[in-house]
PDB file of C-alpha atoms in Angstrom:
ATOM      1  CA  UNK G 111     -29.265  -7.023  15.658  1.00  0.00           C
ATOM      2  CA  UNK G 112     -31.673  -6.373  18.474  1.00  0.00           C
ATOM      3  CA  UNK G 113     -33.376  -3.125  19.393  1.00  0.00           C
ATOM      4  CA  UNK G 114     -32.816  -3.669  23.139  1.00  0.00           C
ATOM      5  CA  UNK G 115     -29.655  -5.799  23.083  1.00  0.00           C
ATOM      6  CA  UNK G 116     -27.466  -7.627  20.614  1.00  0.00           C
ATOM      7  CA  UNK G 117     -25.752 -10.922  21.384  1.00  0.00           C
ATOM      8  CA  UNK G 118     -22.337 -11.264  19.764  1.00  0.00           C
ATOM      9  CA  UNK G 119     -20.752 -14.687  19.192  1.00  0.00           C
ATOM     10  CA  UNK G 120     -17.057 -14.262  18.413  1.00  0.00           C
ATOM     11  CA  UNK G 121     -14.984 -17.266  17.287  1.00  0.00           C
ATOM     12  CA  UNK G 122     -11.246 -16.788  16.692  1.00  0.00           C
ATOM     13  CA  UNK G 123      -8.451 -19.175  15.836  1.00  0.00           C
ATOM     14  CA  UNK G 124      -5.537 -18.305  18.110  1.00  0.00           C
ATOM     15  CA  UNK G 125      -1.915 -19.409  18.150  1.00  0.00           C
ATOM     16  CA  UNK G 126       0.878 -18.991  20.668  1.00  0.00           C
ATOM     17  CA  UNK G 127       4.035 -17.567  19.119  1.00  0.00           C
ATOM     18  CA  UNK G 128       6.125 -18.732  22.063  1.00  0.00           C
ATOM     19  CA  UNK G 129       4.906 -22.333  21.956  1.00  0.00           C
ATOM     20  CA  UNK G 130       4.233 -22.192  25.683  1.00  0.00           C
ATOM     21  CA  UNK G 131       1.213 -21.304  27.755  1.00  0.00           C
ATOM     22  CA  UNK G 132       1.440 -17.652  28.765  1.00  0.00           C
ATOM     23  CA  UNK G 133      -1.437 -15.543  30.106  1.00  0.00           C
ATOM     24  CA  UNK G 134      -3.460 -13.866  27.349  1.00  0.00           C
ATOM     25  CA  UNK G 135      -4.907 -10.374  27.824  1.00  0.00           C
ATOM     26  CA  UNK G 136      -8.021  -9.424  25.865  1.00  0.00           C
ATOM     27  CA  UNK G 137      -9.299  -5.867  25.731  1.00  0.00           C
ATOM     28  CA  UNK G 138     -12.948  -5.016  26.339  1.00  0.00           C
ATOM     29  CA  UNK G 139     -15.214  -2.218  27.426  1.00  0.00           C
ATOM     30  CA  UNK G 140     -17.249  -1.612  30.571  1.00  0.00           C
ATOM     31  CA  UNK G 141     -20.433  -1.801  28.480  1.00  0.00           C
ATOM     32  CA  UNK G 142     -19.850  -5.478  27.568  1.00  0.00           C
ATOM     33  CA  UNK G 143     -21.767  -8.175  29.400  1.00  0.00           C
ATOM     34  CA  UNK G 144     -19.818 -11.432  29.173  1.00  0.00           C
ATOM     35  CA  UNK G 145     -22.183 -14.380  28.733  1.00  0.00           C
ATOM     36  CA  UNK G 146     -19.682 -17.141  27.941  1.00  0.00           C
ATOM     37  CA  UNK G 147     -16.029 -17.867  27.201  1.00  0.00           C
ATOM     38  CA  UNK G 148     -14.754 -21.073  25.603  1.00  0.00           C
ATOM     39  CA  UNK G 149     -11.448 -22.614  24.553  1.00  0.00           C
ATOM     40  CA  UNK G 150     -11.799 -25.426  22.022  1.00  0.00           C
ATOM     41  CA  UNK G 151     -15.464 -25.717  23.033  1.00  0.00           C
ATOM     42  CA  UNK G 152     -14.728 -26.077  26.760  1.00  0.00           C
ATOM     43  CA  UNK G 153     -16.401 -23.416  28.939  1.00  0.00           C
ATOM     44  CA  UNK G 154     -14.002 -21.372  31.060  1.00  0.00           C
ATOM     45  CA  UNK G 155     -14.799 -20.425  34.661  1.00  0.00           C
ATOM     46  CA  UNK G 156     -14.302 -16.911  36.013  1.00  0.00           C
ATOM     47  CA  UNK G 157     -11.782 -16.801  38.851  1.00  0.00           C
ATOM     48  CA  UNK G 158     -10.412 -20.211  37.890  1.00  0.00           C
ATOM     49  CA  UNK G 159      -9.600 -19.996  34.170  1.00  0.00           C
ATOM     50  CA  UNK G 160      -9.849 -16.241  33.680  1.00  0.00           C
ATOM     51  CA  UNK G 161     -10.091 -12.941  35.524  1.00  0.00           C
ATOM     52  CA  UNK G 162     -12.402 -10.145  34.398  1.00  0.00           C
ATOM     53  CA  UNK G 163     -12.038  -6.439  35.121  1.00  0.00           C
ATOM     54  CA  UNK G 164     -13.866  -3.420  33.733  1.00  0.00           C
ATOM     55  CA  UNK G 165     -11.804  -3.238  30.534  1.00  0.00           C
ATOM     56  CA  UNK G 166      -9.718  -6.426  30.420  1.00  0.00           C
ATOM     57  CA  UNK G 167     -10.128 -10.160  30.413  1.00  0.00           C
ATOM     58  CA  UNK G 168      -7.090 -12.270  31.348  1.00  0.00           C
ATOM     59  CA  UNK G 169      -7.058 -15.937  30.317  1.00  0.00           C
ATOM     60  CA  UNK G 170      -4.674 -17.389  32.884  1.00  0.00           C
ATOM     61  CA  UNK G 171      -3.371 -20.445  31.062  1.00  0.00           C
ATOM     62  CA  UNK G 172      -4.411 -20.735  27.403  1.00  0.00           C
ATOM     63  CA  UNK G 173      -3.225 -23.732  25.367  1.00  0.00           C
ATOM     64  CA  UNK G 174       0.388 -23.617  24.220  1.00  0.00           C
ATOM     65  CA  UNK G 175      -0.436 -24.336  20.568  1.00  0.00           C
ATOM     66  CA  UNK G 176      -3.281 -23.508  18.234  1.00  0.00           C
ATOM     67  CA  UNK G 177      -6.768 -23.237  19.725  1.00  0.00           C
ATOM     68  CA  UNK G 178     -10.200 -21.771  19.077  1.00  0.00           C
ATOM     69  CA  UNK G 179     -11.418 -19.025  21.392  1.00  0.00           C
ATOM     70  CA  UNK G 180     -15.152 -18.437  21.628  1.00  0.00           C
ATOM     71  CA  UNK G 181     -16.633 -15.421  23.368  1.00  0.00           C
ATOM     72  CA  UNK G 182     -20.290 -14.479  23.822  1.00  0.00           C
ATOM     73  CA  UNK G 183     -21.172 -10.929  24.852  1.00  0.00           C
ATOM     74  CA  UNK G 184     -24.319  -8.849  25.068  1.00  0.00           C
ATOM     75  CA  UNK G 185     -24.127  -5.223  23.976  1.00  0.00           C
ATOM     76  CA  UNK G 186     -26.633  -2.372  23.718  1.00  0.00           C
ATOM     77  CA  UNK G 187     -25.849  -0.429  20.512  1.00  0.00           C
ATOM     78  CA  UNK G 188     -28.668   2.061  21.128  1.00  0.00           C
ATOM     79  CA  UNK G 189     -26.983   3.139  24.394  1.00  0.00           C
ATOM     80  CA  UNK G 190     -23.471   3.390  22.928  1.00  0.00           C
ATOM     81  CA  UNK G 191     -22.674   7.093  22.589  1.00  0.00           C
ATOM     82  CA  UNK G 192     -18.897   6.659  22.122  1.00  0.00           C
ATOM     83  CA  UNK G 193     -19.225   6.210  18.326  1.00  0.00           C
ATOM     84  CA  UNK G 194     -16.916   3.190  18.651  1.00  0.00           C
ATOM     85  CA  UNK G 195     -17.870  -0.428  18.121  1.00  0.00           C
ATOM     86  CA  UNK G 196     -21.520  -1.024  17.207  1.00  0.00           C
ATOM     87  CA  UNK G 197     -23.847   1.909  17.831  1.00  0.00           C
ATOM     88  CA  UNK G 198     -27.137   3.308  16.637  1.00  0.00           C
ATOM     89  CA  UNK G 199     -27.339   6.708  14.940  1.00  0.00           C
ATOM     90  CA  UNK G 200     -30.485   8.260  13.454  1.00  0.00           C
ATOM     91  CA  UNK G 201     -32.184   4.848  13.588  1.00  0.00           C
ATOM     92  CA  UNK G 202     -29.350   3.066  11.730  1.00  0.00           C
ATOM     93  CA  UNK G 203     -26.918   0.534  13.161  1.00  0.00           C
ATOM     94  CA  UNK G 204     -23.336   1.640  12.465  1.00  0.00           C
ATOM     95  CA  UNK G 205     -19.920   0.245  13.321  1.00  0.00           C
ATOM     96  CA  UNK G 206     -16.554   1.855  13.904  1.00  0.00           C
ATOM     97  CA  UNK G 207     -13.801  -0.572  14.811  1.00  0.00           C
ATOM     98  CA  UNK G 208     -10.656   1.357  13.876  1.00  0.00           C
ATOM     99  CA  UNK G 209      -8.455   1.743  15.913  1.00  0.00           C
ATOM    100  CA  UNK G 210      -9.528  -0.044  19.117  1.00  0.00           C
ATOM    101  CA  UNK G 211     -13.292   0.104  18.585  1.00  0.00           C
ATOM    102  CA  UNK G 212     -13.732  -3.668  18.282  1.00  0.00           C
ATOM    103  CA  UNK G 213     -13.285  -3.973  22.059  1.00  0.00           C
ATOM    104  CA  UNK G 214     -16.706  -2.286  22.391  1.00  0.00           C
ATOM    105  CA  UNK G 215     -18.261  -5.321  20.647  1.00  0.00           C
ATOM    106  CA  UNK G 216     -16.428  -8.289  22.189  1.00  0.00           C
ATOM    107  CA  UNK G 217     -13.275  -9.134  24.134  1.00  0.00           C
ATOM    108  CA  UNK G 218     -10.354  -9.238  21.739  1.00  0.00           C
ATOM    109  CA  UNK G 219      -6.594  -8.557  21.621  1.00  0.00           C
ATOM    110  CA  UNK G 220      -7.511  -5.121  20.256  1.00  0.00           C
ATOM    111  CA  UNK G 221      -4.291  -3.137  20.445  1.00  0.00           C
ATOM    112  CA  UNK G 222      -2.237  -1.623  17.625  1.00  0.00           C
ATOM    113  CA  UNK G 223       0.812  -3.706  18.591  1.00  0.00           C
ATOM    114  CA  UNK G 224      -1.024  -7.037  18.119  1.00  0.00           C
ATOM    115  CA  UNK G 225      -0.664  -6.833  14.339  1.00  0.00           C
ATOM    116  CA  UNK G 226       3.037  -5.944  14.384  1.00  0.00           C
ATOM    117  CA  UNK G 227       5.804  -8.475  13.764  1.00  0.00           C
TER     118      UNK G 227
END
């Protein structure tokens, strides 16, 4: 954890339930600074492989089967006053990721319906 910024490396094993390549929406926060996005180790290119808005990242054509998604973001916990994600309070680093706070740390399918069957 850094006093000025913290770099987060997120690595997730993903799987398509449909067995086909459908666009994948990841939730984020305006405070995130995306530094890199990878699928199975291959860097993705903004505008070609994905689109980025203030609070969402859309991977246009992810693999149709299992794959590994890597995401690198920079965050500033000391400037996070939302009390969600990673923040600093009274000199201590704290985290609050329930329910939708993880999107303040990295891009992720961070919605309550993601865990439902």
